[in-house]
Amino acid sequence: MKEIRLHGLGGLGTVKAGEIIVYASVMEGNYGNSFPFFGFEREGAPVVSYVRLGDEPIRPKNQVYKPNCVIVLEPAVMNAVDVYQGLKPDSVLVLNTTHTDIDKFDIPPTVKTVALVDATKIAMETLGRPITNTTILASFAKATGWVDCKYLKDRISQLFGEKNVDAFDKGYELTKVIEIH
Amino acid sequence: MKEIRLHGLGGLGTVKAGEIIVYASVMEGNYGNSFPFFGFEREGAPVVSYVRLGDEPIRPKNQVYKPNCVIVLEPAVMNAVDVYQGLKPDSVLVLNTTHTDIDKFDIPPTVKTVALVDATKIAMETLGRPITNTTILASFAKATGWVDCKYLKDRISQLFGEKNVDAFDKGYELTKVIEIH
Amino acid sequence: MSRVDVLNGNQAAAIGASLARPGVIAAYPITPQTPIVEYLTQFKVDGKIDSAMSEVESELSAMSVLTGASLAGSRTFTATSSQGLALMYEPYFRASTLRLPIVMAIVNREMISPQTLWGGPQDSLTIRDAGWIQIYVEDNQEILDMMIQAYKIAEDKNVLLPINICYDGFYLSHMSERVEIPAQELVDKFLPEYEPEHIKLDPKKPMAVDPLTSGYLLMEYRYRHLAAQQEALKVIEEVDKEYADLIGRSHGGLVEEYRCEDADCVVVTMGSMSGAAKEAVDIKREEGYKIGLLRLRVVRPFPSKRISEVLKGKNCFGVVDRNVSFGWNTGILYQEVNSAMYRHGGDVPSVPFIGGLGGEDVKIEHFLHAIEKIYEGAADGVDCEQTIWLTNER
Amino acid sequence: MSRVDVLNGNQAAAIGASLARPGVIAAYPITPQTPIVEYLTQFKVDGKIDSAMSEVESELSAMSVLTGASLAGSRTFTATSSQGLALMYEPYFRASTLRLPIVMAIVNREMISPQTLWGGPQDSLTIRDAGWIQIYVEDNQEILDMMIQAYKIAEDKNVLLPINICYDGFYLSHMSERVEIPAQELVDKFLPEYEPEHIKLDPKKPMAVDPLTSGYLLMEYRYRHLAAQQEALKVIEEVDKEYADLIGRSHGGLVEEYRCEDADCVVVTMGSMSGAAKEAVDIKREEGYKIGLLRLRVVRPFPSKRISEVLKGKNCFGVVDRNVSFGWNTGILYQEVNSAMYRHGGDVPSVPFIGGLGGEDVKIEHFLHAIEKIYEGAADGVDCEQTIWLTNER
Amino acid sequence: MKAIDLVSKTEELISPGISACVGCNVELSLRVVMRVLGPNTILAVPPGCMGGVGVVGWDMKSGAKVPVFFPLLDNPASMLAGIKLHYDRLGEDVNVVAFAGDGATVDAGFQCLSGAAERGDKIIYICYDNEGYMNTGYQRSGSTTKGAWTSTTPVNKEGIGGKMQNKKDFPMIMAMHDIPYMATANPAYVQDMVNKIEKAKQVDNGLAYIHIFNPCITGWGVKSEESIEVARLAVQSNFAPLYEVENGNFKLNMNPRNPKPVKEYLQKIKKFSHLTDEDIEELQADTDKKWNRLVNLASL
Amino acid sequence: MKAIDLVSKTEELISPGISACVGCNVELSLRVVMRVLGPNTILAVPPGCMGGVGVVGWDMKSGAKVPVFFPLLDNPASMLAGIKLHYDRLGEDVNVVAFAGDGATVDAGFQCLSGAAERGDKIIYICYDNEGYMNTGYQRSGSTTKGAWTSTTPVNKEGIGGKMQNKKDFPMIMAMHDIPYMATANPAYVQDMVNKIEKAKQVDNGLAYIHIFNPCITGWGVKSEESIEVARLAVQSNFAPLYEVENGNFKLNMNPRNPKPVKEYLQKIKKFSHLTDEDIEELQADTDKKWNRLVNLASL
Amino acid sequence: MKFKSKYIVPVGADGIYEIDTGKWRTERPVMDKDKCIECGICAMYCPVFSIIKEDEKYIITYDYCKGCGICVHECPKDAIDMIPEEGK
Amino acid sequence: MKFKSKYIVPVGADGIYEIDTGKWRTERPVMDKDKCIECGICAMYCPVFSIIKEDEKYIITYDYCKGCGICVHECPKDAIDMIPEEGK
Ligand SMILES: Cc1ncc(C[n+]2csc(CCOP(=O)(O)OP(=O)(O)O)c2C)c(N)n1
Ligand SMILES: Cc1ncc(C[n+]2csc(CCOP(=O)(O)OP(=O)(O)O)c2C)c(N)n1
Ligand code: SF4
Ligand code: SF4
Ligand code: SF4
Ligand code: SF4
């Protein structure tokens, strides 16, 4: 079972992103679940969402405390929240950032793969709005290979239309995947 | 413990009569309880009320099924209801009736004492209304001697005023008590 | 000076409540509770009480007015029955979780449907898990005494919970009997003024009442609420003693035991029918049965330990419920007494009875029959699927 | 054709209900139930369902509209949570005593106060004695399947009772996962139209609904209601089998047993946290503990016999309650499971746990701890006064 | 339909023997209502006098020849809305009607009624306003007239007491709900009542509300034979005017040229016997003010 | 008090940082209300946006400097009545105030409010009418304008849908409760609002009710900077007139000589974007009719 | 349990529940057909619809008449009188 | 149980709960004091009362300003402008 935690801000589609990952997994004949953290604060406050993937039905409905992968949809969140918390050995980190280098980050030793993408820029260029979820899904797919891009794109197109599929494609292309040894 | 059942019609003060008996008993330092039968029909329908008296606290709060005494506040009730039901051996029957003779009645063998009084007439004469409860209480007192007239009259005067005390006195005087041997 | 009078149950409740000098009263009429409201408004216009009174438009509103008044710091009183209780359920639950020592008389009446007016504690028992203290009484003297004790229990600093004094509709509410009314001075001595410290809406000392709360704090408040309920087990007994010392009457605290000590079997009852049950016990005793009676007075907190102490080691017991637990095919009290016995390691066979619903009379004969059945259970064992219904064929 | 999708719990409920083709839907929004109402109104405007819908002004009204519609002969649906459920309590109780097969999803949310939005079945458990059938599910597939089964159970001629399908707010309502949606034709085959014969308001065949009723008749109707609840024990299992035969999924009927057969100790759970509990069981099994899990699915009727069959003969069991019984110092389910054991002559020590109130996460670690405690209880005996709280310190 | 023909040309749908008080004009109103509505009607009678006297029946018998039921005190309009939704969906036309006391209407069941009015539920809601909770023994309601004695607004030996607040102006409140039809009625004006019930029956785009002013002889202390006369005086004094509002347009149905003093009405009623002259003047002034507003609204 | 002096001469009693949406004019209204009422106030904020954004606080902290609490959605007026009874009995003067959404007021809590109004409970009840249940994600309320999209009156791809029924005319309904003071207000008219709050504060013989018309930028689809402008257009078009009723006497506070077409108001709002020309004409006609009635009432 | 009701829910469909309200009368209305102008006003106001029209004439049926006296009071021609009920 | 709350009931009396809403801004209002006539309209309409009066002059305090733009829109003299918030 893979566990994923997504960090975003309200309005970036953080929760939806998690659901799309699960959709892709399920369409491949696998399983998954996803849900937001149920907090109090709204608008403007950091949003967290959880995903579990597996090839058997997923039983726990708890929060994810030890993720195999963390996805950050908005660079600013990293100032407010410890996004690295609990990352498992050999885990994957997917960051929306203007940086192309991992030196700028305090990446914990348990992380094995880092994906960097300037998702905000891509979103602005493709969609005209800084909604980064569809872009960063591509980075996630590229970095982990846990789900099939075809299904991700299917769902993105169903939910948000073709422009977002473009954002996905561009995101996939421009994501830099770095393996840490 | 003495058990009493009162039969009347709505508006005759049947329930209040029971309470007054209890009051008298309690003022003498004894015990008692009384309550109406909790039925559905109202206005015009027969009313039944129960009393228990004793020199120790009364525990049962049930209906009275086997009375030591039955009081009938209105002759018409006798057509509608079997007022004799369950009368215990050596019991007392107090009837509001124009008759002065017990031959007209089908008095069960368990009855030992019968009190007859034309309470309606007395009430009409004294109060101007056919409210028979205060009159018949006198008959009850005279026939049974179970409670002290003084306390009955106290309460009657508190609740209804002096005219009703007159009705009581007249009732007492005109009640004919017949012992059956 | 204390005095003796003949009062019906509703008068006893109204007078008992008045003696506690509530600051705010709000109530809505419903049979068989209505006369309480009428007595209180009469007391008010006659200048006998100085409570603020509100004749609200529904029971939901009655409980809400009291919630507000109690939050502002008043001692409060209301009364209701059946559908009225059901209608106020939302603020009812909240009054307890805000820990407001509101006192409410419940004149127990069967729940509709079927459409009915008559007695039975189904109304309050069904919502016994809403955090209130619930005490069930047997006669009118106990009504009056417990109205006064209720405030003392509810306002105890270790309790601070709302409380119901419950009594059977008609069987007590409309029955008149001898009641001793303690003097106002005595009651004043027994019952100090209410001064809330834990929660209060007051511009002189602003606080937020019930802000949005995270789960882990919620768990703390629940924990404390449960602890307060357990604390009430003690306080109820203490207050009973204190009342007895000052005013001269005790009603037994958590439970009343009647001829239990040497009994080999016990019948468990509650409320006004216990009188008939005691008669039956006496009759059966004379026939040689060593039967005893346990009257449940306090349903919340449930005195499980106390109950198990009485029942442990007996040959059999039976519970006569004037209510049903729809999902258990027994009455509610039977189900709970069993649980108490399990928890406290009893191992006594038990027989469930149901009777007296919708105001049906539970007679001495019913109890005689029940006692027979309990002894049969002791001898032959109990069919654990079967409940015995005590009915009046017509 | 049946199809697979990723749905959150509320979508699953809305789709499940739609597949049953209700005639009348009325609901009022409340977190976390609100999306159900929104999905349904969207289905309606999109022409996917032809139900009559009413956007009422409160939950009291929602249940009242459904009571009317059901009395007229419609199949009906509503959904609510916590305060909404509390506000509709009066007509809620009556819907069952009128034997109306209304189906209502309850998206379980903690009761205020404290002011909260988050999950926990305190809302529905507190009023479990109001005559409804209550079923609690573990995941979104079960939500959808049980919405459909609910109608079949409720409308069974031997049952005719309203039913709640209850699921944890947020943990299920806002969690998305794989759900298989059966084809409409299959559902239509499974679920015939509703044709009430027992009670109906229809000028073509006039009758009085719920005339004023004497106590002895009331007792008859109560007796039949209790019998119908017992009947439901069978029907729930039958319907589960029928559904499995036709649509291919079973959820266990009255309870789900997980690795219980050879277990020496058992942890009892309910609802969405059961998944984490199963993980814990597996972990402990690997460590050599012969632990099993019993998931309660049906709380009303309470399957006491079935439960006792599973637990009898074990060394110890524990019950993890996501709710409290204020007057018992334990959770509600613990109290009831104990009662079941007593009635059916079990004699197994038991440990009460409370956790997850106000939406707190009940983690695998909590269950690992609980299992340890259960084994301690088996070894050293249980302190029957103490409840173990599973908290997340902060 | 002519009122005078009711007795000969319509069918009695209520049990002929119900235990309403001797001379109760609510009983009369209910019989008139049901005779006009006819058998294709589902009747809701919430807890209150009419339910209490047997209109819904007893044990296994019904008190009416139409489907009849007890809604809760607090939910008549919602239950009716549900029934109507069912029949509307099936395309079947049925009168779905509440006959409810002022307690059920103005107090405990108002929210449901207000909601149904706003949503346009196609029900007929008739309130019999006897100004109090009679079934439980005459307690005050929101609709009780200011000053009146009731068992929860008692009057002490010094004559002090009675209801402190104004009578809720419920017909006007309902009129402001923008329902297609709102009318007041009175048992002394049977023809007017018949007309209004017939109109309510025709409404097919929302809720029809009729408010009947029904002096309660028992609770108020009125002689049974004066039951109708007292009701009539309330209209003749403008205390309880007869008017209707169709699609927002106000119309007076009775415009007494020389209205009688309110005092004439009050004097017939025991519950007002403790009122002082000032009290009566105040009630007169209120009556005049409301009447003026009504005339003004009817002038639009 | 001059509106312009609010900022300099009054104290802020609400937490400066609450998570209301960017540009929310309800937040503005609440701050104005509390600045005028001052610290001797007990504030009830029922479930709804203002409660949700933190005005009652979080965990062990308060969202206001005055005593503040959550009543239930359905009982604000009754809880306030209880509080006021307590302080009145002690002879202490305190403003006891609800700041409640239209859902709490017009729908779920109406019965309690109507009861308190009838009984003359001396509370101040302020409704912020954002025409829907915003806290739960913008569902319809009784106060939603006819035709509006909401999440429970959705519009399908063909443009069909939206609320089917009229907006409940709540200010008028409250006016007909004969309370001593009823007024409408609007965040674009702060001075008028200040005056009305001051009047409400003075009322000592019953309930004072103020109905504030508050366009919800998030739910309705309004640009945040146009928050006030849209509110103003509602007044300028007579769609949401400013008036008050003191002891039964109606008075217009704003009588636009050339009212703008309602269309100008509607066009700024996304929830109306699917409306046809006929829909808009109907809303215009309704507006005109209601306005005429109001003018008429104010002429008395 | 022995069942008295044939229904499983509280419904009333075994005919009409009636109270013999005629028995309540202490006085009875008597019509003087000489004075009566057949206007029907008494019938319109009788709360129990106890006055019926037969062969174009109004007659009082006493089955349910409670003896309220409204017909007497409302009759414009004083054509009805109350007389004491026999045996009361 | 270890208690975090010092209260036995849910009350909030540990100071004021505040959100740092200033952080929400993506644009910030800037006042051109040359154009400003000190009418105070912006201050009156600011939903967070973030514009205050100091020494007879209106100034924008940014602590809680959410950047809604109402002040800009309502200013009769166009004296306020929105500019992008730094770092966003
Ligand atoms: C929730 C609830 N509260 C109280 C009652 C008790 N109750 C029954 S009838 C009634 C009075 C009804 O008054 P109204 O509607 O005016 O009818 P009336 O009795 O005057 O005919 C009341 C309060 C009830 N049935 N339900
Ligand atoms: C009895 C009950 N039902 C439902 C809810 C859920 N609920 C919370 S806030 C809200 C909407 C309130 O709407 P409104 O009063 O208009 O305030 P707004 O959210 O628009 O500010 C609802 C339905 C509740 N709290 N209580
Ligand atoms: S109490 Fe009044 S309304 Fe009720 S039946 Fe008697 S007269 Fe009619
Ligand atoms: S949703 Fe609307 S009313 Fe609620 S805070 Fe946002 S703008 Fe204000
Ligand atoms: S006395 Fe009354 S009931 Fe009898 S006929 Fe006349 S009006 Fe009818
Ligand atoms: S942008 Fe908005 S919040 Fe900021 S100062 Fe201007 S009006 Fe106030």
PDB file of N, CA, C and O in Angstrom, chain B residues 19 23 26-27 31-36 38-39 59-63 65 155, chain C residues 4-6 118 138 170-171 174-178 258 275-276 279 282 361-363:
ATOM      1  N   GLU B  19     -61.385  13.799  46.744  1.00  0.00           N
ATOM      2  CA  GLU B  19     -60.272  14.522  47.362  1.00  0.00           C
ATOM      3  C   GLU B  19     -60.648  15.055  48.752  1.00  0.00           C
ATOM      4  O   GLU B  19     -59.814  15.080  49.658  1.00  0.00           O
ATOM      5  N   TYR B  23     -58.867  14.480  52.280  1.00  0.00           N
ATOM      6  CA  TYR B  23     -58.452  15.602  53.114  1.00  0.00           C
ATOM      7  C   TYR B  23     -58.871  15.379  54.567  1.00  0.00           C
ATOM      8  O   TYR B  23     -58.083  15.541  55.506  1.00  0.00           O
ATOM      9  N   VAL B  26     -56.781  12.759  56.246  1.00  0.00           N
ATOM     10  CA  VAL B  26     -55.420  13.222  56.522  1.00  0.00           C
ATOM     11  C   VAL B  26     -55.407  14.183  57.705  1.00  0.00           C
ATOM     12  O   VAL B  26     -54.518  14.142  58.558  1.00  0.00           O
ATOM     13  N   MET B  27     -56.420  15.037  57.790  1.00  0.00           N
ATOM     14  CA  MET B  27     -56.448  16.009  58.884  1.00  0.00           C
ATOM     15  C   MET B  27     -56.633  15.319  60.227  1.00  0.00           C
ATOM     16  O   MET B  27     -56.215  15.830  61.257  1.00  0.00           O
ATOM     17  N   TYR B  31     -54.340   8.502  56.616  1.00  0.00           N
ATOM     18  CA  TYR B  31     -53.828   8.599  55.250  1.00  0.00           C
ATOM     19  C   TYR B  31     -54.937   8.351  54.245  1.00  0.00           C
ATOM     20  O   TYR B  31     -56.041   7.918  54.603  1.00  0.00           O
ATOM     21  N   GLY B  32     -54.622   8.602  53.003  1.00  0.00           N
ATOM     22  CA  GLY B  32     -55.605   8.348  51.972  1.00  0.00           C
ATOM     23  C   GLY B  32     -55.085   8.808  50.635  1.00  0.00           C
ATOM     24  O   GLY B  32     -54.135   9.612  50.564  1.00  0.00           O
ATOM     25  N   ASN B  33     -55.644   8.251  49.593  1.00  0.00           N
ATOM     26  CA  ASN B  33     -55.394   8.843  48.285  1.00  0.00           C
ATOM     27  C   ASN B  33     -56.647   8.751  47.433  1.00  0.00           C
ATOM     28  O   ASN B  33     -57.567   7.993  47.747  1.00  0.00           O
ATOM     29  N   SER B  34     -56.686   9.554  46.395  1.00  0.00           N
ATOM     30  CA  SER B  34     -57.866   9.558  45.538  1.00  0.00           C
ATOM     31  C   SER B  34     -57.462  10.047  44.157  1.00  0.00           C
ATOM     32  O   SER B  34     -56.553  10.880  44.031  1.00  0.00           O
ATOM     33  N   PHE B  35     -58.111   9.493  43.172  1.00  0.00           N
ATOM     34  CA  PHE B  35     -57.827   9.951  41.807  1.00  0.00           C
ATOM     35  C   PHE B  35     -58.938   9.511  40.880  1.00  0.00           C
ATOM     36  O   PHE B  35     -59.664   8.558  41.150  1.00  0.00           O
ATOM     37  N   PRO B  36     -59.080  10.216  39.775  1.00  0.00           N
ATOM     38  CA  PRO B  36     -60.119   9.863  38.804  1.00  0.00           C
ATOM     39  C   PRO B  36     -59.688   8.677  37.948  1.00  0.00           C
ATOM     40  O   PRO B  36     -58.500   8.391  37.825  1.00  0.00           O
ATOM     41  N   PHE B  38     -58.817   7.443  34.449  1.00  0.00           N
ATOM     42  CA  PHE B  38     -58.282   8.228  33.334  1.00  0.00           C
ATOM     43  C   PHE B  38     -58.839   7.698  32.026  1.00  0.00           C
ATOM     44  O   PHE B  38     -58.227   6.871  31.362  1.00  0.00           O
ATOM     45  N   GLY B  39     -60.017   8.141  31.666  1.00  0.00           N
ATOM     46  CA  GLY B  39     -60.615   7.628  30.441  1.00  0.00           C
ATOM     47  C   GLY B  39     -60.552   8.651  29.333  1.00  0.00           C
ATOM     48  O   GLY B  39     -59.958   9.716  29.482  1.00  0.00           O
ATOM     49  N   ARG B  59     -50.112   2.576  49.883  1.00  0.00           N
ATOM     50  CA  ARG B  59     -49.139   2.339  48.816  1.00  0.00           C
ATOM     51  C   ARG B  59     -49.742   2.148  47.431  1.00  0.00           C
ATOM     52  O   ARG B  59     -49.236   2.725  46.472  1.00  0.00           O
ATOM     53  N   PRO B  60     -50.781   1.342  47.289  1.00  0.00           N
ATOM     54  CA  PRO B  60     -51.234   1.089  45.911  1.00  0.00           C
ATOM     55  C   PRO B  60     -51.817   2.349  45.282  1.00  0.00           C
ATOM     56  O   PRO B  60     -52.534   3.096  45.947  1.00  0.00           O
ATOM     57  N   LYS B  61     -51.487   2.555  44.045  1.00  0.00           N
ATOM     58  CA  LYS B  61     -52.046   3.665  43.287  1.00  0.00           C
ATOM     59  C   LYS B  61     -52.916   3.141  42.155  1.00  0.00           C
ATOM     60  O   LYS B  61     -53.166   3.844  41.183  1.00  0.00           O
ATOM     61  N   ASN B  62     -53.346   1.916  42.305  1.00  0.00           N
ATOM     62  CA  ASN B  62     -54.176   1.308  41.270  1.00  0.00           C
ATOM     63  C   ASN B  62     -55.606   1.778  41.373  1.00  0.00           C
ATOM     64  O   ASN B  62     -56.003   2.380  42.360  1.00  0.00           O
ATOM     65  N   GLN B  63     -56.340   1.420  40.348  1.00  0.00           N
ATOM     66  CA  GLN B  63     -57.775   1.607  40.427  1.00  0.00           C
ATOM     67  C   GLN B  63     -58.322   0.713  41.533  1.00  0.00           C
ATOM     68  O   GLN B  63     -57.700  -0.268  41.924  1.00  0.00           O
ATOM     69  N   TYR B  65     -60.812  -1.982  42.538  1.00  0.00           N
ATOM     70  CA  TYR B  65     -61.628  -2.992  41.872  1.00  0.00           C
ATOM     71  C   TYR B  65     -62.655  -3.610  42.835  1.00  0.00           C
ATOM     72  O   TYR B  65     -63.679  -4.082  42.422  1.00  0.00           O
ATOM     73  N   ARG B 155     -63.024  21.690  54.579  1.00  0.00           N
ATOM     74  CA  ARG B 155     -62.533  21.721  53.203  1.00  0.00           C
ATOM     75  C   ARG B 155     -63.606  22.241  52.251  1.00  0.00           C
ATOM     76  O   ARG B 155     -63.311  23.015  51.323  1.00  0.00           O
TER      77      ARG B 155
ATOM     78  N   VAL C   4     -49.077  20.222  56.573  1.00  0.00           N
ATOM     79  CA  VAL C   4     -49.587  19.051  55.891  1.00  0.00           C
ATOM     80  C   VAL C   4     -50.754  19.454  55.015  1.00  0.00           C
ATOM     81  O   VAL C   4     -51.581  20.264  55.420  1.00  0.00           O
ATOM     82  N   ASP C   5     -50.810  18.924  53.796  1.00  0.00           N
ATOM     83  CA  ASP C   5     -51.954  19.195  52.939  1.00  0.00           C
ATOM     84  C   ASP C   5     -52.225  17.961  52.087  1.00  0.00           C
ATOM     85  O   ASP C   5     -51.441  17.005  52.108  1.00  0.00           O
ATOM     86  N   VAL C   6     -53.327  17.991  51.389  1.00  0.00           N
ATOM     87  CA  VAL C   6     -53.601  16.944  50.414  1.00  0.00           C
ATOM     88  C   VAL C   6     -53.360  17.540  49.035  1.00  0.00           C
ATOM     89  O   VAL C   6     -54.020  18.503  48.649  1.00  0.00           O
ATOM     90  N   TRP C 118     -52.008   8.784  28.081  1.00  0.00           N
ATOM     91  CA  TRP C 118     -51.841   8.207  29.400  1.00  0.00           C
ATOM     92  C   TRP C 118     -50.404   7.886  29.759  1.00  0.00           C
ATOM     93  O   TRP C 118     -49.496   8.039  28.946  1.00  0.00           O
ATOM     94  N   GLU C 138     -41.977   7.643  43.454  1.00  0.00           N
ATOM     95  CA  GLU C 138     -43.099   6.719  43.665  1.00  0.00           C
ATOM     96  C   GLU C 138     -44.391   7.392  44.136  1.00  0.00           C
ATOM     97  O   GLU C 138     -45.469   6.923  43.848  1.00  0.00           O
ATOM     98  N   PHE C 170     -50.975  10.954  35.463  1.00  0.00           N
ATOM     99  CA  PHE C 170     -52.258  10.529  36.034  1.00  0.00           C
ATOM    100  C   PHE C 170     -52.066   9.751  37.333  1.00  0.00           C
ATOM    101  O   PHE C 170     -52.528  10.200  38.367  1.00  0.00           O
ATOM    102  N   TYR C 171     -51.336   8.629  37.268  1.00  0.00           N
ATOM    103  CA  TYR C 171     -51.207   7.821  38.493  1.00  0.00           C
ATOM    104  C   TYR C 171     -50.670   8.659  39.657  1.00  0.00           C
ATOM    105  O   TYR C 171     -51.083   8.480  40.790  1.00  0.00           O
ATOM    106  N   HIS C 174     -52.369  13.175  38.844  1.00  0.00           N
ATOM    107  CA  HIS C 174     -53.768  13.462  39.123  1.00  0.00           C
ATOM    108  C   HIS C 174     -54.280  12.753  40.375  1.00  0.00           C
ATOM    109  O   HIS C 174     -55.478  12.745  40.628  1.00  0.00           O
ATOM    110  N   MET C 175     -53.372  12.133  41.122  1.00  0.00           N
ATOM    111  CA  MET C 175     -53.761  11.492  42.370  1.00  0.00           C
ATOM    112  C   MET C 175     -53.477  12.431  43.534  1.00  0.00           C
ATOM    113  O   MET C 175     -52.416  13.051  43.583  1.00  0.00           O
ATOM    114  N   SER C 176     -54.441  12.520  44.454  1.00  0.00           N
ATOM    115  CA  SER C 176     -54.245  13.393  45.614  1.00  0.00           C
ATOM    116  C   SER C 176     -53.921  12.552  46.830  1.00  0.00           C
ATOM    117  O   SER C 176     -54.553  11.519  47.054  1.00  0.00           O
ATOM    118  N   GLU C 177     -52.951  13.001  47.591  1.00  0.00           N
ATOM    119  CA  GLU C 177     -52.654  12.305  48.848  1.00  0.00           C
ATOM    120  C   GLU C 177     -51.975  13.268  49.808  1.00  0.00           C
ATOM    121  O   GLU C 177     -51.663  14.401  49.463  1.00  0.00           O
ATOM    122  N   ARG C 178     -51.748  12.768  50.978  1.00  0.00           N
ATOM    123  CA  ARG C 178     -51.120  13.546  52.033  1.00  0.00           C
ATOM    124  C   ARG C 178     -49.693  13.926  51.652  1.00  0.00           C
ATOM    125  O   ARG C 178     -48.889  13.059  51.285  1.00  0.00           O
ATOM    126  N   TYR C 258     -36.731  -3.086  49.496  1.00  0.00           N
ATOM    127  CA  TYR C 258     -37.876  -3.451  50.329  1.00  0.00           C
ATOM    128  C   TYR C 258     -37.817  -4.957  50.579  1.00  0.00           C
ATOM    129  O   TYR C 258     -37.956  -5.760  49.662  1.00  0.00           O
ATOM    130  N   GLY C 275     -45.894   0.692  44.601  1.00  0.00           N
ATOM    131  CA  GLY C 275     -46.792   0.507  45.739  1.00  0.00           C
ATOM    132  C   GLY C 275     -47.540  -0.807  45.639  1.00  0.00           C
ATOM    133  O   GLY C 275     -47.572  -1.603  46.595  1.00  0.00           O
ATOM    134  N   ALA C 276     -48.130  -1.047  44.476  1.00  0.00           N
ATOM    135  CA  ALA C 276     -48.832  -2.309  44.277  1.00  0.00           C
ATOM    136  C   ALA C 276     -47.855  -3.468  44.409  1.00  0.00           C
ATOM    137  O   ALA C 276     -48.183  -4.525  44.970  1.00  0.00           O
ATOM    138  N   GLU C 279     -47.289  -4.343  47.993  1.00  0.00           N
ATOM    139  CA  GLU C 279     -48.414  -5.116  48.516  1.00  0.00           C
ATOM    140  C   GLU C 279     -48.255  -6.581  48.114  1.00  0.00           C
ATOM    141  O   GLU C 279     -48.457  -7.489  48.919  1.00  0.00           O
ATOM    142  N   ASP C 282     -45.693  -8.335  50.122  1.00  0.00           N
ATOM    143  CA  ASP C 282     -46.187  -8.685  51.459  1.00  0.00           C
ATOM    144  C   ASP C 282     -47.096  -9.912  51.406  1.00  0.00           C
ATOM    145  O   ASP C 282     -47.012 -10.800  52.245  1.00  0.00           O
ATOM    146  N   ASP C 361     -53.349  -0.255  33.934  1.00  0.00           N
ATOM    147  CA  ASP C 361     -53.135  -0.413  35.366  1.00  0.00           C
ATOM    148  C   ASP C 361     -52.271  -1.660  35.604  1.00  0.00           C
ATOM    149  O   ASP C 361     -52.573  -2.732  35.089  1.00  0.00           O
ATOM    150  N   VAL C 362     -51.186  -1.499  36.340  1.00  0.00           N
ATOM    151  CA  VAL C 362     -50.413  -2.673  36.754  1.00  0.00           C
ATOM    152  C   VAL C 362     -50.857  -3.021  38.166  1.00  0.00           C
ATOM    153  O   VAL C 362     -50.572  -2.307  39.119  1.00  0.00           O
ATOM    154  N   LYS C 363     -51.574  -4.107  38.261  1.00  0.00           N
ATOM    155  CA  LYS C 363     -52.270  -4.415  39.502  1.00  0.00           C
ATOM    156  C   LYS C 363     -51.452  -5.307  40.405  1.00  0.00           C
ATOM    157  O   LYS C 363     -50.470  -5.926  39.977  1.00  0.00           O
TER     158      LYS C 363
END
